[in-house]
PDB file of N, CA and C in Angstrom:
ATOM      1  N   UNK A  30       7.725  36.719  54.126  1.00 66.00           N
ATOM      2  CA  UNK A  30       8.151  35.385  53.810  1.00 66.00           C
ATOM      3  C   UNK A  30       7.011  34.593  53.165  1.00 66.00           C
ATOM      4  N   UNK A  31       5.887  34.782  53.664  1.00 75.00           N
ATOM      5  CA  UNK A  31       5.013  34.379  53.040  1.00 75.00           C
ATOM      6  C   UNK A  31       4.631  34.305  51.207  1.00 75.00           C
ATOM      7  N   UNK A  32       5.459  35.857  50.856  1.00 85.00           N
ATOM      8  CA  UNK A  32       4.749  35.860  49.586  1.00 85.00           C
ATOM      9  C   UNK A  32       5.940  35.123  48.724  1.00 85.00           C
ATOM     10  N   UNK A  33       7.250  34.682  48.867  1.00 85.00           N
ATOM     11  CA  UNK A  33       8.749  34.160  48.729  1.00 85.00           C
ATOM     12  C   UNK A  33       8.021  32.955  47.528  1.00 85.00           C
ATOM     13  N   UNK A  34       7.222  31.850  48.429  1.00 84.00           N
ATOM     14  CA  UNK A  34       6.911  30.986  47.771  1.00 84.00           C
ATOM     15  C   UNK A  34       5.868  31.203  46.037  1.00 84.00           C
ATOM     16  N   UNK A  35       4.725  31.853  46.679  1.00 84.00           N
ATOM     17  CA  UNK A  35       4.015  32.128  45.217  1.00 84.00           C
ATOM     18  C   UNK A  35       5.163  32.595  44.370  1.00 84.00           C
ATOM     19  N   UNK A  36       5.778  33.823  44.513  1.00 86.00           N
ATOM     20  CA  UNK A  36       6.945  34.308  43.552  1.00 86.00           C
ATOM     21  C   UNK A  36       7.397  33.539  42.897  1.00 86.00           C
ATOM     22  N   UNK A  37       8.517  31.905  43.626  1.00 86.00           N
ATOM     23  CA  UNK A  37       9.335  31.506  43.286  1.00 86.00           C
ATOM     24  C   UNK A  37       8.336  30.222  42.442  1.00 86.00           C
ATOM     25  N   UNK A  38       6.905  29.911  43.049  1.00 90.00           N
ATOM     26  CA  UNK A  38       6.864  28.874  41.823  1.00 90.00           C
ATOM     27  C   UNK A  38       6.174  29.400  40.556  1.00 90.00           C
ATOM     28  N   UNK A  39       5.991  30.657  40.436  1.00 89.00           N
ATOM     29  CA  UNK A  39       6.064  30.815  38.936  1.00 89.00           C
ATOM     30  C   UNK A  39       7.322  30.836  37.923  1.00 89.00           C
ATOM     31  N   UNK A  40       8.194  31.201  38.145  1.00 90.00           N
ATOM     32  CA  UNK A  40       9.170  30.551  37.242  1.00 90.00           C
ATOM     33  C   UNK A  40       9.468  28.987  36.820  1.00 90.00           C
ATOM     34  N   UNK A  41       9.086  28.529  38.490  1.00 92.00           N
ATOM     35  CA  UNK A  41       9.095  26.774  38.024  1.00 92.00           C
ATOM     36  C   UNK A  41       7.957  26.149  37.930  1.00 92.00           C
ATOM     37  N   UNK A  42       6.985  26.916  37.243  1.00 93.00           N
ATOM     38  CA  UNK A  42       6.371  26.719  36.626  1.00 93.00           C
ATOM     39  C   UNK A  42       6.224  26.730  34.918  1.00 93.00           C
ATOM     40  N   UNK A  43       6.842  28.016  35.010  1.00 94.00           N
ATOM     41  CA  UNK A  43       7.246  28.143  33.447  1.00 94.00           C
ATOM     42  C   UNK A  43       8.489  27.189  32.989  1.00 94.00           C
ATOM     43  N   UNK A  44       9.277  27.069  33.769  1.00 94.00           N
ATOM     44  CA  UNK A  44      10.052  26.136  33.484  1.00 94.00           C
ATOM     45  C   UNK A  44       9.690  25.005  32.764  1.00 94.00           C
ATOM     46  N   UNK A  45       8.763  24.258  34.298  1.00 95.00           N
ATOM     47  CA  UNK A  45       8.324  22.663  33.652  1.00 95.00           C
ATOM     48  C   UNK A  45       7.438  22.634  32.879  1.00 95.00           C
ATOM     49  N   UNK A  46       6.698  23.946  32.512  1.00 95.00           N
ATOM     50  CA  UNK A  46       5.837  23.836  31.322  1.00 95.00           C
ATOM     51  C   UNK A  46       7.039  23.974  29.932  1.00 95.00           C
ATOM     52  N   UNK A  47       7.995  24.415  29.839  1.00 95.00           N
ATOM     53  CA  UNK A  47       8.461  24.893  28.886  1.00 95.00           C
ATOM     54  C   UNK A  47       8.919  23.398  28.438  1.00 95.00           C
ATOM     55  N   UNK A  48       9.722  22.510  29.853  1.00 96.00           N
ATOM     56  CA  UNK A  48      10.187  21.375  29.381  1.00 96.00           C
ATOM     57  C   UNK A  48       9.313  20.520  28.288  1.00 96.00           C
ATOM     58  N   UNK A  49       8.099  20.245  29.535  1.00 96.00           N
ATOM     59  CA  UNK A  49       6.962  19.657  28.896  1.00 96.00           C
ATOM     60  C   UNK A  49       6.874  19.760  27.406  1.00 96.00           C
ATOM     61  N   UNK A  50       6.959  20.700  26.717  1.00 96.00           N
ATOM     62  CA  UNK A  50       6.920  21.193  25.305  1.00 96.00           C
ATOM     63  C   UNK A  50       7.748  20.660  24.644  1.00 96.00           C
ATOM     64  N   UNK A  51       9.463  20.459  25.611  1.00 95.00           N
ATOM     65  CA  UNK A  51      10.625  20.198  24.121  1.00 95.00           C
ATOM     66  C   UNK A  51       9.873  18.983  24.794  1.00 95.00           C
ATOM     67  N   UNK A  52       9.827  17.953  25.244  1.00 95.00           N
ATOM     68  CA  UNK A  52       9.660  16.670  25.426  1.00 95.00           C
ATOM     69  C   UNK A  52       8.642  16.252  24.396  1.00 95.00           C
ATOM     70  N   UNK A  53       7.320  16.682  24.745  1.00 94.00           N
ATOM     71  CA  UNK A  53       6.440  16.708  23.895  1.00 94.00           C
ATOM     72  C   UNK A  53       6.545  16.540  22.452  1.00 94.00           C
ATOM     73  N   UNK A  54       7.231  17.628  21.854  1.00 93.00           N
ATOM     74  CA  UNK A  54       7.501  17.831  20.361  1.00 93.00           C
ATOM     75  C   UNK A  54       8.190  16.884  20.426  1.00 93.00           C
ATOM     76  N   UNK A  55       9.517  16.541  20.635  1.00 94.00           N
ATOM     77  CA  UNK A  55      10.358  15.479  20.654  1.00 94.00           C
ATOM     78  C   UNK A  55       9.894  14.589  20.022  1.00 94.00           C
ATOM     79  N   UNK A  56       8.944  13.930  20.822  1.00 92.00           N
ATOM     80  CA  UNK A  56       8.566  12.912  20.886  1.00 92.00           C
ATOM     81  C   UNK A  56       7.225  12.534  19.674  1.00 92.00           C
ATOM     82  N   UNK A  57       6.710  13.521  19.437  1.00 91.00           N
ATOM     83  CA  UNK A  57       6.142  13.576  17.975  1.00 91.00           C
ATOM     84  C   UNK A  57       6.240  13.571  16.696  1.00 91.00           C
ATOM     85  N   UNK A  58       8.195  14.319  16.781  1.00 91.00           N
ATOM     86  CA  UNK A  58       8.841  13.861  15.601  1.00 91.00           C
ATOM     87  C   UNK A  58       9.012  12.763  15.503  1.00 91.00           C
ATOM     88  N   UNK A  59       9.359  12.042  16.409  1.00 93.00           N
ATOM     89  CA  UNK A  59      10.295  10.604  16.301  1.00 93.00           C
ATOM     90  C   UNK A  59       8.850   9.517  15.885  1.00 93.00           C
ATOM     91  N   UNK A  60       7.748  10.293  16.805  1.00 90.00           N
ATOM     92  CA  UNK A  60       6.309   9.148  16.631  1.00 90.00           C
ATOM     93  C   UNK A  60       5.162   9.487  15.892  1.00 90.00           C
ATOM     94  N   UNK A  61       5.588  10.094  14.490  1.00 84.00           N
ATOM     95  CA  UNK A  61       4.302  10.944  14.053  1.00 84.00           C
ATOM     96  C   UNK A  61       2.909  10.245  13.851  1.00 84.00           C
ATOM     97  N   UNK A  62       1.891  10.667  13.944  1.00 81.00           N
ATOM     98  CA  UNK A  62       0.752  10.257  14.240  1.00 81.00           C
ATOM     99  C   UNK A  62       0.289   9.942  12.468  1.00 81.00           C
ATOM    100  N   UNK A  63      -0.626   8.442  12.359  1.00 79.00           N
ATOM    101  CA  UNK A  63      -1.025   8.173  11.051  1.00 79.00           C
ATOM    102  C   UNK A  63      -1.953   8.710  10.650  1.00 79.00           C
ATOM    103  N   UNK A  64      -1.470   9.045   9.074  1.00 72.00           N
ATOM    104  CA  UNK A  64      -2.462  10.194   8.720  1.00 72.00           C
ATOM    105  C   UNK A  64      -3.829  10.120   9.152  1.00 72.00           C
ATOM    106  N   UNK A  65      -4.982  10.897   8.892  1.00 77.00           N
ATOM    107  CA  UNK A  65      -6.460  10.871   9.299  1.00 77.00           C
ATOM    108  C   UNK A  65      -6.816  10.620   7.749  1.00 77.00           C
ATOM    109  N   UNK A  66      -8.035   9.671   8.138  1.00 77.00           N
ATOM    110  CA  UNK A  66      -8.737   8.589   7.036  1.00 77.00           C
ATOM    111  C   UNK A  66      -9.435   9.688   6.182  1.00 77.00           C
ATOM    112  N   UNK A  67      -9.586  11.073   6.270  1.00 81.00           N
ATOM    113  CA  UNK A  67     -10.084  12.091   5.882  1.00 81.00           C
ATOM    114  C   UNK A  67      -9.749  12.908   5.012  1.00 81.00           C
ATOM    115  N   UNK A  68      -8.447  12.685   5.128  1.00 85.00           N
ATOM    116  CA  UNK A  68      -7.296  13.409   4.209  1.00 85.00           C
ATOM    117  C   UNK A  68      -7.239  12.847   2.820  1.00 85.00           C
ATOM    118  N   UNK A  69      -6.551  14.048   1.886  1.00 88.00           N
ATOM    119  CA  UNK A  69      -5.967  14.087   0.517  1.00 88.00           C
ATOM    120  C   UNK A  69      -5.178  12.865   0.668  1.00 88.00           C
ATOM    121  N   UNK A  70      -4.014  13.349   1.378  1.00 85.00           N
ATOM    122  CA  UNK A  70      -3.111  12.390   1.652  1.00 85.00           C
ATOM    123  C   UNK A  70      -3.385  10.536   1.961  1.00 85.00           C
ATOM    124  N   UNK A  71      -3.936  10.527   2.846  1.00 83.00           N
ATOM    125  CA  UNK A  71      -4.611   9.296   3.082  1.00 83.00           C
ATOM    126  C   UNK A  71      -5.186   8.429   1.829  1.00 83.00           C
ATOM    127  N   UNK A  72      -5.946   9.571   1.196  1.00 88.00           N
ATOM    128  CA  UNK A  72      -6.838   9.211  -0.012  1.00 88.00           C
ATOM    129  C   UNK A  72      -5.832   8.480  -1.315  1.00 88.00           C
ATOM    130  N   UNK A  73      -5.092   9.267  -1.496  1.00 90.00           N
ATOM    131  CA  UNK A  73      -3.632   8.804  -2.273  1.00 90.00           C
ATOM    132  C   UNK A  73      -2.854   7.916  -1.642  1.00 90.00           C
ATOM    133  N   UNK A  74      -2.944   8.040  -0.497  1.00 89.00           N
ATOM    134  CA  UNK A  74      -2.039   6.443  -0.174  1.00 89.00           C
ATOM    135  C   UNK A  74      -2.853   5.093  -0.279  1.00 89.00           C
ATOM    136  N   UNK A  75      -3.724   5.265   0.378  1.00 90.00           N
ATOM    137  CA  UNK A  75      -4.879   4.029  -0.295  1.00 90.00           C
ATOM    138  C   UNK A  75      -5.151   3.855  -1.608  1.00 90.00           C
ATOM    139  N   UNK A  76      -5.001   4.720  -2.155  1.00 94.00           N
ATOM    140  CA  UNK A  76      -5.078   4.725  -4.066  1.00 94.00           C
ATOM    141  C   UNK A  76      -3.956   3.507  -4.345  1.00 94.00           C
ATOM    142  N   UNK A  77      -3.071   4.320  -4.030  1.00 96.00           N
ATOM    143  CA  UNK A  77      -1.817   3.388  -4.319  1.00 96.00           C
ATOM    144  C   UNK A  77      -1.428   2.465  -4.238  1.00 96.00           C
ATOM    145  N   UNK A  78      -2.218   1.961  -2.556  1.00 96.00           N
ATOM    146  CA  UNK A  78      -2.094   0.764  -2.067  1.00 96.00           C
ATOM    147  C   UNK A  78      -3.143  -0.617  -2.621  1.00 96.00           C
ATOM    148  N   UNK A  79      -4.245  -0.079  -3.101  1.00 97.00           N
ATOM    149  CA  UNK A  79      -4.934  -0.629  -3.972  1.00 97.00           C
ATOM    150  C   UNK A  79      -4.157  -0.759  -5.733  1.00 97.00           C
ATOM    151  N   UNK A  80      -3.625  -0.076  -6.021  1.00 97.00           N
ATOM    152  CA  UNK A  80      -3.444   0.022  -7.312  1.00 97.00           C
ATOM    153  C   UNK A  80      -1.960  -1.430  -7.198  1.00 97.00           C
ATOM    154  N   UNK A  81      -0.938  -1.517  -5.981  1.00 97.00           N
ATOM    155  CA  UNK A  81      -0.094  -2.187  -6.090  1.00 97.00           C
ATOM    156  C   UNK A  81      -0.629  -3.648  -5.704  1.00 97.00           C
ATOM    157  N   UNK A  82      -1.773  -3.856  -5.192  1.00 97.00           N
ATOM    158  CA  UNK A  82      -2.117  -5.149  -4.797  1.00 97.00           C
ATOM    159  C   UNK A  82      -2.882  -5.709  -5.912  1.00 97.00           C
ATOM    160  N   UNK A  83      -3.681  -5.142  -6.708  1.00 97.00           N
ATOM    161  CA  UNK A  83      -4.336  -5.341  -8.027  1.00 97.00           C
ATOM    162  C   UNK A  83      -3.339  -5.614  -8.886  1.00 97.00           C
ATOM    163  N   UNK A  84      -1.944  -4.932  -9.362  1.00 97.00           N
ATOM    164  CA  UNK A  84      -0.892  -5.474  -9.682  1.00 97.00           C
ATOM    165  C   UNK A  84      -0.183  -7.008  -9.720  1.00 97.00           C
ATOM    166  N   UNK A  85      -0.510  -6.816  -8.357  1.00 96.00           N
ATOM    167  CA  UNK A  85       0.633  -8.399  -7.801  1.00 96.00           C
ATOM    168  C   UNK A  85      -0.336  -9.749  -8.288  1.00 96.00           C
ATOM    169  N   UNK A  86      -1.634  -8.886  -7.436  1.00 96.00           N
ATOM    170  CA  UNK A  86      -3.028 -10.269  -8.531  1.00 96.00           C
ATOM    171  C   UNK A  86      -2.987 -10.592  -9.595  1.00 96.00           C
ATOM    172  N   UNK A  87      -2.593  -9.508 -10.654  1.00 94.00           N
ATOM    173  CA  UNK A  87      -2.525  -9.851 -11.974  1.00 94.00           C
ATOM    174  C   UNK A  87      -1.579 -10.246 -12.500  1.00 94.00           C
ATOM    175  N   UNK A  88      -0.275 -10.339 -11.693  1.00 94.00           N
ATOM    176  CA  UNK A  88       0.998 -11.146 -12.360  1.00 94.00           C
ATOM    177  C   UNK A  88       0.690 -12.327 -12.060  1.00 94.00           C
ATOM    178  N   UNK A  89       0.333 -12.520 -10.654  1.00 94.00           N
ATOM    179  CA  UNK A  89       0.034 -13.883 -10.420  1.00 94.00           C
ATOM    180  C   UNK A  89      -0.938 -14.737 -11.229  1.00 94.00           C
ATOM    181  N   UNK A  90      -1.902 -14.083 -11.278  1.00 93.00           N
ATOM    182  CA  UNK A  90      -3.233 -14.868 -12.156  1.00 93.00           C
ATOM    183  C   UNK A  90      -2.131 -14.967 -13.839  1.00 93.00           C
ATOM    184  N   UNK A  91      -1.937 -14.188 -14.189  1.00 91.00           N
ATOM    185  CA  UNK A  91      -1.375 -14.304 -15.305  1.00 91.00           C
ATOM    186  C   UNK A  91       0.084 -15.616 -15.750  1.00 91.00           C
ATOM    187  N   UNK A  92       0.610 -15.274 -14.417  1.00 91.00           N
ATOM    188  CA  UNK A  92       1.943 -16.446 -14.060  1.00 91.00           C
ATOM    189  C   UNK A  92       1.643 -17.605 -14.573  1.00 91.00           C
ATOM    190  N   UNK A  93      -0.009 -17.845 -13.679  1.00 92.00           N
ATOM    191  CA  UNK A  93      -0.521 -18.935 -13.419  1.00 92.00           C
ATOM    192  C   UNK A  93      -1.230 -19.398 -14.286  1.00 92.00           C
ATOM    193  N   UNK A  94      -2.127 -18.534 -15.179  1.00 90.00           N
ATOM    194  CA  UNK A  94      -2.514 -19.205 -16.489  1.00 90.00           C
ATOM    195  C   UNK A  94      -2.783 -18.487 -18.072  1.00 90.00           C
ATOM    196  N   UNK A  95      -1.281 -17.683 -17.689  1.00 85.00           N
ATOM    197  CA  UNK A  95      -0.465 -16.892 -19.568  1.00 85.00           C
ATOM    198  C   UNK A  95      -0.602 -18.402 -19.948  1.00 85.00           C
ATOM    199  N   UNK A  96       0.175 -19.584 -19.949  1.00 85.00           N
ATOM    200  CA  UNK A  96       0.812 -20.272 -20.978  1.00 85.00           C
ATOM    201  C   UNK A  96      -1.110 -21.345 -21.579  1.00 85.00           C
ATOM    202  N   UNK A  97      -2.133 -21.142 -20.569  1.00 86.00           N
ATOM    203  CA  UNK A  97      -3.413 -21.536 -21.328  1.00 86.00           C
ATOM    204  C   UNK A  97      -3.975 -20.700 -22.791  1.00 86.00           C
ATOM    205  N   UNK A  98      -3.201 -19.483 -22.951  1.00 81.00           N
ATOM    206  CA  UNK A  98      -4.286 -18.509 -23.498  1.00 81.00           C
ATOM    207  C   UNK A  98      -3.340 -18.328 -24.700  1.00 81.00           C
ATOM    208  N   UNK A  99      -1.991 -19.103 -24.906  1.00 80.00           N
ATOM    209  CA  UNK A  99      -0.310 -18.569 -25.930  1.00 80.00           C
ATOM    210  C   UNK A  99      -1.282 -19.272 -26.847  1.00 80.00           C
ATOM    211  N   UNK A 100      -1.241 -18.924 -28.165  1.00 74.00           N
ATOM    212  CA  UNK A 100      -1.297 -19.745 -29.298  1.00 74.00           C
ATOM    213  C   UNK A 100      -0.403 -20.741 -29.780  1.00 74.00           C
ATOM    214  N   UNK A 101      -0.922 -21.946 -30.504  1.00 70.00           N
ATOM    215  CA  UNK A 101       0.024 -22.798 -30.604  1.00 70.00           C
ATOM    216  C   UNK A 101       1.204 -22.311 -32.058  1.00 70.00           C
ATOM    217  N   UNK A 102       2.054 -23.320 -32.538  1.00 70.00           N
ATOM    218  CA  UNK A 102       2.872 -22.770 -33.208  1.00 70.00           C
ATOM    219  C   UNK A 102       1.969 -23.012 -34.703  1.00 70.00           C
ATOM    220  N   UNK A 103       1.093 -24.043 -34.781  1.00 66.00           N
ATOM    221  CA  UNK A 103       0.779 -24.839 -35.637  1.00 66.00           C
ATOM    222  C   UNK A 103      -0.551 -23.731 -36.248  1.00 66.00           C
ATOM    223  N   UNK A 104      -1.100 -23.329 -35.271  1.00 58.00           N
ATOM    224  CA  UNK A 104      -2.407 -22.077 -35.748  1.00 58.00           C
ATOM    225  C   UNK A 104      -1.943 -20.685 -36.288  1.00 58.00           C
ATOM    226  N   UNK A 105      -1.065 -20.463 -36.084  1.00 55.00           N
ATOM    227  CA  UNK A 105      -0.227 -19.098 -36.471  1.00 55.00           C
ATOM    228  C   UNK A 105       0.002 -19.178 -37.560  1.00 55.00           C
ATOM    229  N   UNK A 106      -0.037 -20.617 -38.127  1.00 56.00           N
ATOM    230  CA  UNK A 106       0.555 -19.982 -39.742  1.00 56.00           C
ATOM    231  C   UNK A 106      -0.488 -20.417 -40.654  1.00 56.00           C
ATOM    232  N   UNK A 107      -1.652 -21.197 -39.993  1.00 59.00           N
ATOM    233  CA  UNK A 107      -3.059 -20.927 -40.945  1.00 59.00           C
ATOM    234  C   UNK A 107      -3.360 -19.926 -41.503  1.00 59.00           C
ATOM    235  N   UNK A 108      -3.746 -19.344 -42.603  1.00 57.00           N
ATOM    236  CA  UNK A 108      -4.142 -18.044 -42.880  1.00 57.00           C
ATOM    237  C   UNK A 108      -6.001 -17.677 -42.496  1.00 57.00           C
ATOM    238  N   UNK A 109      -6.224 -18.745 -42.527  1.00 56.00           N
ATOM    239  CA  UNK A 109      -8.150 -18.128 -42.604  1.00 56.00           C
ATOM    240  C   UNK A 109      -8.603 -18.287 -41.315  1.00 56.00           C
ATOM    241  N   UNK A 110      -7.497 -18.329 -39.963  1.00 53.00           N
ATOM    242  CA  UNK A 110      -8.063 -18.725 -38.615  1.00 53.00           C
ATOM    243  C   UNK A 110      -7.943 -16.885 -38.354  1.00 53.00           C
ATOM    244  N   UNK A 111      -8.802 -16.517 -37.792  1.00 54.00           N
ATOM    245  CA  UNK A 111      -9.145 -14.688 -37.285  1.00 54.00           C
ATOM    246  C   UNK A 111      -8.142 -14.498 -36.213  1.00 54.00           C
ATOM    247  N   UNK A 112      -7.293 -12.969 -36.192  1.00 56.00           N
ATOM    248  CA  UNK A 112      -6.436 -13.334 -35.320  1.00 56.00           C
ATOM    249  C   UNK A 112      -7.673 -13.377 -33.847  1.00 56.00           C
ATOM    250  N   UNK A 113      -7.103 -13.878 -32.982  1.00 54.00           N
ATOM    251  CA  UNK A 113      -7.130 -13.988 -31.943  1.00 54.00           C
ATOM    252  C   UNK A 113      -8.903 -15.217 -31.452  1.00 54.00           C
ATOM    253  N   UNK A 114      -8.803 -15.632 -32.854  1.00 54.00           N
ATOM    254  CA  UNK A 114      -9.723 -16.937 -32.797  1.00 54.00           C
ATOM    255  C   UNK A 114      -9.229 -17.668 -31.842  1.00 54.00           C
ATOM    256  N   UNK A 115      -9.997 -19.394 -31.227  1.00 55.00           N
ATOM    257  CA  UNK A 115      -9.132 -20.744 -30.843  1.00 55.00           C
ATOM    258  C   UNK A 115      -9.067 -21.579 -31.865  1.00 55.00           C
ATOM    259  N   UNK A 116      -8.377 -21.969 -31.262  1.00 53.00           N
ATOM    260  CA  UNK A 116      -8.104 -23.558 -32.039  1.00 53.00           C
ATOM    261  C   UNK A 116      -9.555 -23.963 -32.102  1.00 53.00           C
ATOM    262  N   UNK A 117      -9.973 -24.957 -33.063  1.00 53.00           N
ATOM    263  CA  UNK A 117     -11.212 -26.046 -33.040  1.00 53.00           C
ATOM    264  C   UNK A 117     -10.606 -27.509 -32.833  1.00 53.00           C
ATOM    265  N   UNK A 118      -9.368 -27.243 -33.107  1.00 52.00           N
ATOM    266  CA  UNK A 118      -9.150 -29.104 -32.971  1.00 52.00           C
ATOM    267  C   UNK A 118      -8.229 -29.169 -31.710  1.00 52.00           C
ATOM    268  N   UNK A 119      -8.682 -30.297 -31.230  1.00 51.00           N
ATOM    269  CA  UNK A 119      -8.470 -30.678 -29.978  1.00 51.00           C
ATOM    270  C   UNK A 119      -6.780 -30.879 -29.632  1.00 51.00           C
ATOM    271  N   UNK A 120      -6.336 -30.695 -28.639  1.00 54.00           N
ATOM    272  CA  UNK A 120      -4.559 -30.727 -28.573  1.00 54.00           C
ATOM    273  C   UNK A 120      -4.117 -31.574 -28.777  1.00 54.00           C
ATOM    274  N   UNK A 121      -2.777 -32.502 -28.857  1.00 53.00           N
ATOM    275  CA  UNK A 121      -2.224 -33.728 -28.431  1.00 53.00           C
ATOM    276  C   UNK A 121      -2.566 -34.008 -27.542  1.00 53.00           C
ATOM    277  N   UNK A 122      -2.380 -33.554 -26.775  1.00 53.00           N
ATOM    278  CA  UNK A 122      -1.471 -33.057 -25.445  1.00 53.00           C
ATOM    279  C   UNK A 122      -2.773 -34.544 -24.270  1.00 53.00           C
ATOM    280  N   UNK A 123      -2.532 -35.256 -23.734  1.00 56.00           N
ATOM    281  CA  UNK A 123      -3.248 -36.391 -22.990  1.00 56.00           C
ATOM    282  C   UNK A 123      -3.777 -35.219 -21.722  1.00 56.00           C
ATOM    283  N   UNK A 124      -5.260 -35.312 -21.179  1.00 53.00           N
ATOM    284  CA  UNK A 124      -5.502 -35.020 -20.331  1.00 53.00           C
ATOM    285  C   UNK A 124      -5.110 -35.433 -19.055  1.00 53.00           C
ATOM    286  N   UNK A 125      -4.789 -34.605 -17.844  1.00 55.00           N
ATOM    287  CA  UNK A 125      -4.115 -35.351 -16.962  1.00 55.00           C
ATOM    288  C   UNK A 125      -4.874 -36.137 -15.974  1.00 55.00           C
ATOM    289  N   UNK A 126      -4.279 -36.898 -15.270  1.00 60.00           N
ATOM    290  CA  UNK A 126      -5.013 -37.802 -14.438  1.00 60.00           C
ATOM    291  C   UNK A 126      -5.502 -37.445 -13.038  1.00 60.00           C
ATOM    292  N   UNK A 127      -6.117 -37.161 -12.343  1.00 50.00           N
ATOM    293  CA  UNK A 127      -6.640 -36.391 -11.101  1.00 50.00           C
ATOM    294  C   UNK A 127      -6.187 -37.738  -9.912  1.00 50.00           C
TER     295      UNK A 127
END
């Protein structure tokens, strides 16, 4: 009778180790771990993530001051101004009041 017990907890042993495992995995699909800062992968996602925020800066900066840099209608049809010269003469346009 004695030896009954060792016998019987190796199977339930293998058992709850086996559980342990589907649980385990389970639970790694559903929670996969973020990549390591080391990786290819990693390396390309930070690429990317830099490349889309440098993006958004430059629409914005641009949003914000394209219509300083448009040529007027009146310089475009000078012929002896270089393209992409400025103007020399000063705008209409009243400076605004602070």
């Amino acid at each position: 009778m004695g030896d009954v017990l060792p016998i019987l907890s190796v199977p339930a042993v293998v058992l709850a180790s086996g559980a342990y495992a589907v649980g385990a995995s389970w639970w790694r699909r559903r929670h996969p771990a973020p990549p390591s800062p080391y990786t290819r992968q990693a390396l390309r996602l930070a690429r990317e993530r830099t490349l889309v925020t440098a993006e958004e800066i430059l629409a914005d900066a641009y949003a914000a001051f394209g219509p300083l840099y448009t040529r007027p209608a009146a310089d475009a049809d000078t012929p002896d101004a270089a393209p992409g010269a400025r103007a020399t003469t000063p705008s209409s346009d009243p400076a605004p009041q602070v």
